[in-house]
């Protein structure tokens, strides 16, 4: 599904990704771990198309399509979803209307009719229940005044509603207490299917107790330096990252 | 995506053409440019006015001659050549229409094109009363379209007023002010100039001398007006000014919601619009006045555009009365406008909800005055300024608490949003409190539409133009929510259009 080959990227003059390779197939969950400053969040930003990241070399394709040529909204419509590390507040824009607009943009792109209000609300109710999202937050302004945990849970609710092919969770576990972590993880586990794939970017092995990955990669200095199964995360927990350098 | 910076993108949105810039070709009676006593006598005679009205105008003219242009505004006052303006322009052969069928089809077509239906909705066969159409909002909710009675003003004259007969059944008077001077002189005499004195400011004096037409509303005691009343102003002729005057009186316990809209053709020279609106709310009465102002703003280099110098004021005369101003100001090269409320009656309440957009070379200097005189009077000010391109947006407000205004309360909130980095937002709040029991609150914020906000929406499949539209509408939501529903939808579209191209 996702194929990253020899990806180099920089912000201003600083090279951040230095020849990164990654293959993700449908149905897989990949965890990306690594020390601070290794380029984990930069990878997420480059995949989503954040403007200040410049790709200098390499390719990224999603189901064979070159996504680097696409604007961020086109990538989203093609099925890339980034759960933000720091979700943004947008005052006055209701969460539910925002989601309806987003979903209908994506549907239109795929040649589907926009959902009617009734269908949409029905879907929203199902997904709220699925990911245990508080109904009160649905009608509030987008992330405005949400707690850190509520924002993260809203990202998972959006993920459930928009049903992307590839979901990138950028440190979704950071700042969550253990209950919130469980709820978020349960949501992600319910959303896993044969047709989608997840990239979990995380500092901590803790998340991987709840969402069990198929592969664990260690990102260091802009490259993937080690790949293993879920047991690699435990090893990292024990030994740290230094031994890999 | 191209390597546009946020700023470039935001700035390129401002170039969308003005949608209502067309000119109607119709034979006009136009007075040559110039202003002197004869001009005023001509206008008064043309309208067949009684002597007292002419004398009132002449008194205002004499005051006007002694007055100076204001100097306190936050922009350089353009040169005003009052002799270069034509003070009367009316479609030929338009004395008074007895029915809409007599209105020049060209005029009806003009208003139709502007989206202002001057036909009273046809009655369906077998149904006694007017049947409201059905409207569907964006969430698919279906509701009845409320009836709106419209007074349409084309240059200097009112060309049609709809639903007059229906309103008459309730004792409501809704007509052009010219007609009111003929048919209800006692009401006009009592109230005209009672809220905005002739000498209030130079533009008010000028308007009082040369006002051409406008709307008149009287809601009798205890009557709740069954439909929205609306005036639509259209400037068409070249080199003319528009000086309309609106007078709304709500007698004891009455209620009315009033809407005002306006547009003008695209012309290279500036046109002056100096209007007056006066509102009187007696005991227990409530008046809601909503404006969507979309005069031609000039092109992106500042060529042409309407100079909008308007005095709007209401008085809560009786106890427990309410006056509420809501305005969405998207047009005009310069807007100079401070809809105000004099809170004279005890327990009366005044509101001002405003969204003002300044893009391209537009200047908006707008705000309100809340004058607390009676006991337990309350006021609320919500101002949202949006600046883009080289636009300059100033909020100017006065909250005045008189010595006898025990327990007066005011809440003021001024929020500014900047799009791009060449525009400006300014806030000038004045407070004058002479009573120690007053409670005053003031909150102010300034924000920039952030790259982060746009990217967040992009990352959910929403393109940048729509993202900005959503963010701006979200910012203005508190004000848009105060508008009657149909108007709110229009205003939302207008905000989207008027910022289109401000982001790139």
XYZ file of C-alpha atoms in Angstrom, chain B:
504
model
C 1.515 21.906 -3.663
C 3.361 24.998 -4.822
C 5.737 26.595 -2.431
C 3.450 29.487 -1.673
C 3.862 30.983 1.702
C 0.808 31.344 3.817
C 0.928 35.096 3.415
C 1.022 35.098 -0.363
C -1.785 32.645 -0.412
C -3.882 34.608 2.011
C -3.349 37.777 0.088
C -4.224 36.494 -3.340
C -7.807 35.851 -2.211
C -8.844 39.501 -2.321
C -9.256 39.917 -6.060
C -12.637 38.358 -6.652
C -14.825 40.573 -8.747
C -17.707 42.389 -7.127
C -20.800 40.473 -8.055
C -23.284 43.321 -8.120
C -21.264 45.754 -10.236
C -23.661 45.924 -13.205
C -25.428 49.102 -14.302
C -29.138 49.280 -15.114
C -29.892 51.302 -18.236
C -33.015 53.212 -17.509
C -34.099 56.748 -18.228
C -33.382 58.913 -15.238
C -34.327 62.310 -13.928
C -31.047 63.610 -12.614
C -30.386 66.926 -10.973
C -27.065 68.393 -12.159
C -24.285 68.260 -9.547
C -24.264 71.073 -7.022
C -25.609 71.987 -3.616
C -27.360 75.183 -2.586
C -30.735 76.211 -1.199
C -32.318 75.741 -4.609
C -31.190 72.113 -4.633
C -33.079 71.579 -1.423
C -36.150 73.455 -2.616
C -36.071 71.346 -5.787
C -35.957 68.054 -3.876
C -38.692 69.152 -1.517
C -40.879 70.364 -4.380
C -40.250 67.191 -6.390
C -41.611 65.282 -3.422
C -44.474 67.686 -2.995
C -43.544 68.214 0.637
C -45.360 70.427 3.101
C -43.806 73.705 4.116
C -42.644 72.486 7.552
C -40.561 69.781 5.935
C -38.882 72.229 3.597
C -38.126 74.544 6.511
C -36.682 71.654 8.485
C -34.402 70.791 5.554
C -33.273 74.374 5.131
C -32.440 74.655 8.805
C -30.279 71.546 8.466
C -28.612 72.980 5.383
C -27.684 76.150 7.253
C -26.204 74.060 10.041
C -24.315 71.960 7.487
C -22.658 75.075 6.051
C -21.098 75.848 9.415
C -19.844 72.338 10.137
C -16.470 70.719 9.564
C -15.507 67.207 8.563
C -14.606 65.045 11.567
C -10.934 64.533 12.326
C -10.916 61.844 14.990
C -11.276 58.791 12.754
C -8.385 56.390 12.230
C -7.833 57.239 8.558
C -7.157 60.249 6.418
C -10.488 61.788 5.463
C -10.672 61.882 1.671
C -11.478 65.154 0.039
C -15.231 65.611 -0.137
C -16.447 67.712 -2.987
C -20.035 68.263 -1.947
C -20.594 70.403 -5.052
C -19.549 67.555 -7.335
C -22.428 65.314 -6.353
C -25.855 65.071 -7.894
C -28.403 65.140 -5.069
C -31.378 63.723 -6.859
C -31.662 60.864 -9.329
C -34.870 59.010 -9.974
C -36.041 56.669 -12.680
C -38.212 58.685 -15.076
C -41.955 58.259 -14.933
C -41.930 56.868 -11.443
C -44.277 58.928 -9.431
C -46.132 56.410 -7.313
C -47.133 52.934 -8.146
C -50.492 51.736 -7.072
C -49.518 48.168 -7.670
C -46.380 46.252 -8.476
C -47.672 45.641 -12.000
C -46.965 49.290 -12.768
C -43.293 49.147 -11.834
C -40.900 49.431 -14.771
C -39.972 45.840 -15.708
C -36.345 46.950 -16.000
C -36.410 47.904 -12.318
C -38.094 44.690 -11.278
C -35.473 42.804 -13.282
C -32.702 44.732 -11.544
C -33.929 43.740 -8.112
C -34.588 40.199 -9.298
C -30.953 40.019 -10.455
C -29.858 41.198 -7.029
C -31.899 38.406 -5.498
C -34.537 40.747 -4.072
C -37.972 39.457 -5.029
C -40.432 42.316 -5.342
C -43.349 40.084 -6.204
C -45.523 39.245 -3.288
C -45.623 35.532 -3.239
C -48.497 34.384 -5.393
C -51.304 32.801 -3.558
C -51.761 29.147 -4.317
C -55.111 28.081 -5.661
C -57.545 27.102 -2.977
C -55.349 28.357 -0.185
C -56.523 31.431 1.618
C -53.363 32.826 3.076
C -49.979 33.336 1.620
C -48.098 30.089 1.667
C -44.503 30.434 2.592
C -42.022 28.571 0.450
C -39.973 25.907 2.048
C -36.259 26.281 2.536
C -33.673 23.667 3.285
C -30.570 24.549 5.207
C -27.174 22.954 4.665
C -27.901 20.192 7.132
C -31.010 19.254 5.251
C -33.433 20.639 7.810
C -36.581 21.881 6.169
C -38.360 24.940 7.424
C -40.863 27.468 6.188
C -39.413 30.446 4.468
C -40.446 33.465 6.507
C -42.275 36.200 4.680
C -40.344 39.390 4.166
C -41.926 42.698 3.210
C -39.554 44.821 1.148
C -39.181 48.511 0.445
C -36.910 48.865 -2.590
C -35.033 52.126 -2.989
C -33.403 52.835 -6.353
C -31.120 55.860 -6.232
C -33.215 58.643 -4.721
C -36.642 57.039 -4.641
C -38.530 54.129 -3.246
C -39.802 52.161 -6.225
C -41.869 49.522 -4.511
C -43.028 48.402 -1.104
C -44.478 44.927 -0.785
C -47.089 43.490 1.592
C -48.330 46.948 2.539
C -51.953 45.876 2.603
C -51.288 42.771 4.650
C -49.395 44.835 7.202
C -52.119 47.469 7.297
C -54.475 44.863 8.728
C -52.316 44.878 11.855
C -52.189 48.644 11.940
C -48.556 48.580 10.861
C -47.336 51.371 8.646
C -44.544 50.351 6.297
C -43.903 52.748 3.447
C -41.320 55.074 1.997
C -40.515 58.077 4.136
C -41.745 60.331 1.305
C -45.155 58.737 1.563
C -45.084 58.969 5.332
C -44.463 62.712 5.110
C -47.636 62.953 3.012
C -49.829 60.453 4.801
C -48.609 60.483 8.424
C -47.120 63.951 8.917
C -47.882 63.957 12.650
C -45.701 60.889 13.252
C -42.862 62.105 11.073
C -42.962 65.568 12.630
C -42.816 64.128 16.119
C -39.944 61.731 15.585
C -37.720 62.862 12.725
C -34.452 64.200 14.091
C -35.449 63.229 17.627
C -32.746 60.562 17.889
C -30.130 61.917 15.480
C -30.235 65.708 15.726
C -29.597 67.630 12.531
C -26.355 68.937 13.968
C -25.071 65.567 15.210
C -22.315 65.538 12.607
C -21.730 67.039 9.183
C -23.036 63.977 7.345
C -26.178 63.941 9.466
C -26.719 67.624 8.694
C -26.213 66.971 4.990
C -28.624 64.056 5.057
C -31.229 66.097 6.921
C -31.011 68.751 4.213
C -31.088 66.548 1.115
C -32.437 63.136 2.122
C -34.176 61.655 -0.835
C -36.046 58.624 0.367
C -35.895 55.741 2.755
C -38.269 53.657 4.782
C -40.759 54.464 7.469
C -42.077 51.951 9.957
C -44.628 52.349 12.711
C -45.697 49.389 14.808
C -48.685 50.207 17.004
C -49.094 49.356 20.656
C -48.879 45.710 21.516
C -48.423 44.525 17.924
C -45.846 41.936 17.031
C -44.984 42.472 13.376
C -45.909 39.190 11.631
C -43.101 39.298 9.085
C -39.594 40.618 8.651
C -39.478 44.113 7.201
C -36.688 44.939 4.837
C -35.284 47.807 2.813
C -32.989 47.249 -0.103
C -30.914 50.175 -1.318
C -29.421 50.291 -4.767
C -27.228 53.110 -6.041
C -27.260 53.062 -9.833
C -26.736 56.495 -11.393
C -23.283 57.935 -11.885
C -21.985 60.815 -9.748
C -24.916 60.645 -7.424
C -24.932 60.417 -3.698
C -27.384 58.359 -1.788
C -28.934 60.028 1.228
C -31.648 57.858 2.566
C -33.347 58.177 5.859
C -35.072 55.472 7.820
C -37.338 56.011 10.785
C -38.642 53.123 12.854
C -41.045 53.585 15.726
C -42.136 50.725 17.960
C -44.930 51.791 20.249
C -45.482 50.257 23.687
C -45.038 46.510 23.718
C -44.484 46.297 19.947
C -41.926 44.074 18.208
C -40.298 44.277 14.802
C -37.305 42.774 13.067
C -35.913 44.906 10.292
C -33.330 44.053 7.626
C -31.325 46.314 5.394
C -29.269 45.382 2.340
C -27.471 47.412 -0.264
C -25.319 47.246 -3.406
C -23.959 49.610 -6.042
C -22.484 49.301 -9.543
C -18.780 49.158 -10.096
C -17.577 52.655 -10.977
C -14.175 54.279 -11.031
C -15.127 57.347 -9.035
C -16.163 57.321 -5.415
C -19.793 57.696 -4.480
C -21.017 59.126 -1.202
C -23.606 57.347 0.865
C -24.651 59.331 3.932
C -27.666 57.756 5.518
C -29.489 58.164 8.782
C -31.411 55.522 10.662
C -33.418 56.476 13.727
C -35.147 53.966 15.959
C -37.522 54.731 18.790
C -38.536 51.943 21.179
C -41.233 52.799 23.674
C -41.976 50.936 26.893
C -41.614 47.146 26.565
C -40.959 47.428 22.822
C -38.252 45.545 20.941
C -36.566 46.425 17.661
C -33.991 44.236 15.933
C -32.157 45.942 13.102
C -29.910 43.841 10.863
C -27.723 45.113 8.063
C -25.739 43.316 5.417
C -23.744 46.092 3.816
C -22.231 45.253 0.461
C -21.663 48.563 -1.307
C -19.058 48.453 -4.061
C -15.687 48.382 -2.229
C -13.526 49.715 -5.078
C -10.987 47.605 -6.947
C -7.916 46.099 -5.334
C -5.863 49.227 -5.996
C -8.415 51.429 -4.274
C -9.984 52.850 -7.449
C -13.638 53.728 -6.924
C -15.878 52.422 -4.187
C -18.554 53.859 -1.962
C -17.789 56.222 0.906
C -20.172 55.019 3.547
C -20.704 57.681 6.226
C -23.729 56.665 8.145
C -25.360 57.713 11.407
C -27.533 55.078 13.017
C -28.951 55.482 16.457
C -31.791 54.141 18.513
C -33.348 55.257 21.729
C -34.813 52.907 24.296
C -37.270 55.524 25.448
C -39.447 53.454 27.683
C -38.726 51.043 30.486
C -37.781 47.457 29.555
C -37.326 48.278 25.889
C -34.739 46.566 23.692
C -32.806 47.693 20.646
C -30.468 45.308 18.892
C -28.123 46.203 16.041
C -26.530 43.443 13.992
C -24.312 44.357 11.080
C -22.204 42.525 8.540
C -20.074 45.097 6.789
C -18.288 43.680 3.764
C -18.436 46.487 1.207
C -17.547 50.184 0.748
C -14.148 51.807 0.253
C -14.583 53.542 3.612
C -17.086 52.644 6.303
C -17.623 55.211 9.044
C -20.499 53.998 11.102
C -21.394 53.634 14.791
C -24.893 52.277 15.367
C -25.688 53.342 18.907
C -28.295 52.987 21.600
C -29.441 55.571 24.109
C -30.646 53.579 27.107
C -33.050 56.030 28.650
C -35.774 53.775 30.013
C -35.057 51.883 33.209
C -34.099 48.231 32.642
C -33.670 48.829 28.924
C -31.175 46.789 26.929
C -29.000 47.593 23.932
C -26.982 45.233 21.751
C -24.431 45.673 18.993
C -23.183 42.652 17.058
C -20.822 43.409 14.224
C -18.626 41.706 11.658
C -16.579 44.093 9.548
C -14.299 43.047 6.710
C -11.557 45.273 5.346
C -9.636 43.829 2.406
C -7.833 45.285 -0.624
C -7.575 48.974 0.225
C -10.763 49.064 2.272
C -11.027 51.023 5.495
C -13.559 50.176 8.172
C -13.877 52.450 11.198
C -16.917 51.164 12.957
C -18.278 50.441 16.396
C -20.993 51.683 18.661
C -21.986 53.955 21.502
C -23.991 52.685 24.428
C -25.316 55.606 26.430
C -26.661 54.416 29.781
C -29.059 56.906 31.340
C -31.763 54.849 33.066
C -31.380 52.547 36.053
C -30.435 48.878 35.586
C -29.711 49.422 31.914
C -27.623 46.796 30.206
C -25.650 46.650 26.970
C -23.641 44.080 25.093
C -21.096 44.735 22.342
C -19.632 41.950 20.220
C -17.340 43.173 17.475
C -15.456 40.939 15.045
C -13.040 42.616 12.671
C -11.490 40.750 9.748
C -8.606 42.371 7.913
C -6.992 41.081 4.715
C -4.798 42.500 1.932
C -4.035 46.120 2.858
C -7.297 46.520 4.734
C -7.455 48.575 7.919
C -10.098 47.729 10.466
C -10.802 49.839 13.532
C -13.253 49.212 16.311
C -14.303 52.419 18.012
C -16.712 52.230 20.878
C -18.000 54.351 23.715
C -19.675 53.059 26.828
C -21.068 55.951 28.793
C -22.661 55.496 32.222
C -24.643 58.520 33.400
C -24.805 59.649 37.014
C -28.314 58.239 37.481
C -27.688 54.929 35.744
C -27.521 52.834 38.913
C -26.406 49.229 38.401
C -25.716 49.678 34.706
C -23.835 46.829 33.068
C -21.860 46.548 29.882
C -20.012 43.662 28.333
C -17.719 44.384 25.403
C -15.797 41.866 23.351
C -13.610 42.911 20.416
C -11.941 40.217 18.371
C -9.725 40.872 15.396
C -8.541 38.413 12.786
C -5.678 39.177 10.459
C -5.218 37.448 7.110
C -1.782 38.125 5.663
C 0.719 40.606 7.055
C -0.013 43.923 5.346
C -3.368 44.591 6.992
C -4.155 46.145 10.329
C -6.561 45.878 13.241
C -7.065 48.661 15.761
C -9.254 49.022 18.810
C -10.381 52.292 20.399
C -12.596 51.591 23.385
C -13.721 54.625 25.368
C -15.365 54.409 28.752
C -17.019 57.266 30.563
C -18.499 56.155 33.882
C -20.143 58.629 36.227
C -21.821 56.112 38.516
C -19.814 53.886 40.867
C -22.369 51.051 40.797
C -21.668 50.285 37.128
C -20.158 46.967 36.038
C -18.070 47.075 32.897
C -16.255 44.208 31.255
C -14.009 44.411 28.236
C -12.328 41.540 26.421
C -10.200 41.798 23.314
C -8.283 39.296 21.198
C -6.269 39.448 18.005
C -5.489 36.343 16.007
C -3.949 35.475 12.686
C -5.370 32.771 10.513
C -2.630 30.293 11.157
C -0.885 28.022 8.716
C -1.497 25.367 11.353
C -5.249 25.819 11.248
C -5.306 25.682 7.457
C -3.030 22.641 7.359
C -5.176 20.830 9.896
C -8.231 21.260 7.671
C -6.179 20.412 4.548
C -5.109 17.191 6.229
C -8.786 16.235 6.452
C -9.386 16.728 2.715
C -10.592 20.346 2.810
C -8.904 22.704 0.348
C -7.407 25.983 1.487
C -10.080 28.263 0.124
C -12.808 26.358 1.895
C -10.633 26.105 5.002
C -10.313 29.886 5.198
C -14.034 30.249 4.623
C -14.711 27.879 7.509
C -12.246 29.595 9.826
C -13.605 33.066 9.030
C -17.217 31.978 9.412
C -16.313 30.287 12.672
C -14.727 33.504 13.853
C -17.840 35.493 12.937
C -20.321 32.881 14.114
C -21.561 34.643 17.218
C -22.640 37.583 15.087
C -23.966 35.569 12.131
C -26.136 33.618 14.558
C -27.937 36.842 15.459
C -29.132 37.376 11.891
C -32.492 36.069 10.717
C -31.830 32.681 9.140
C -32.176 33.572 5.470
C -29.970 36.570 5.942
C -27.390 34.531 7.818
C -26.966 32.172 4.873
C -26.498 35.166 2.551
C -24.024 36.745 4.933
C -21.996 33.551 5.180
C -21.760 33.367 1.401
C -20.825 37.021 1.254
C -18.014 36.569 3.754
C -16.719 33.651 1.701
C -16.895 35.584 -1.551
C -15.422 38.729 -0.193
C -12.385 36.886 1.118
C -11.987 34.646 -1.895
C -8.482 35.183 -3.250
C -7.259 36.585 0.099
C -5.454 33.290 0.560
C -3.213 31.597 -2.053
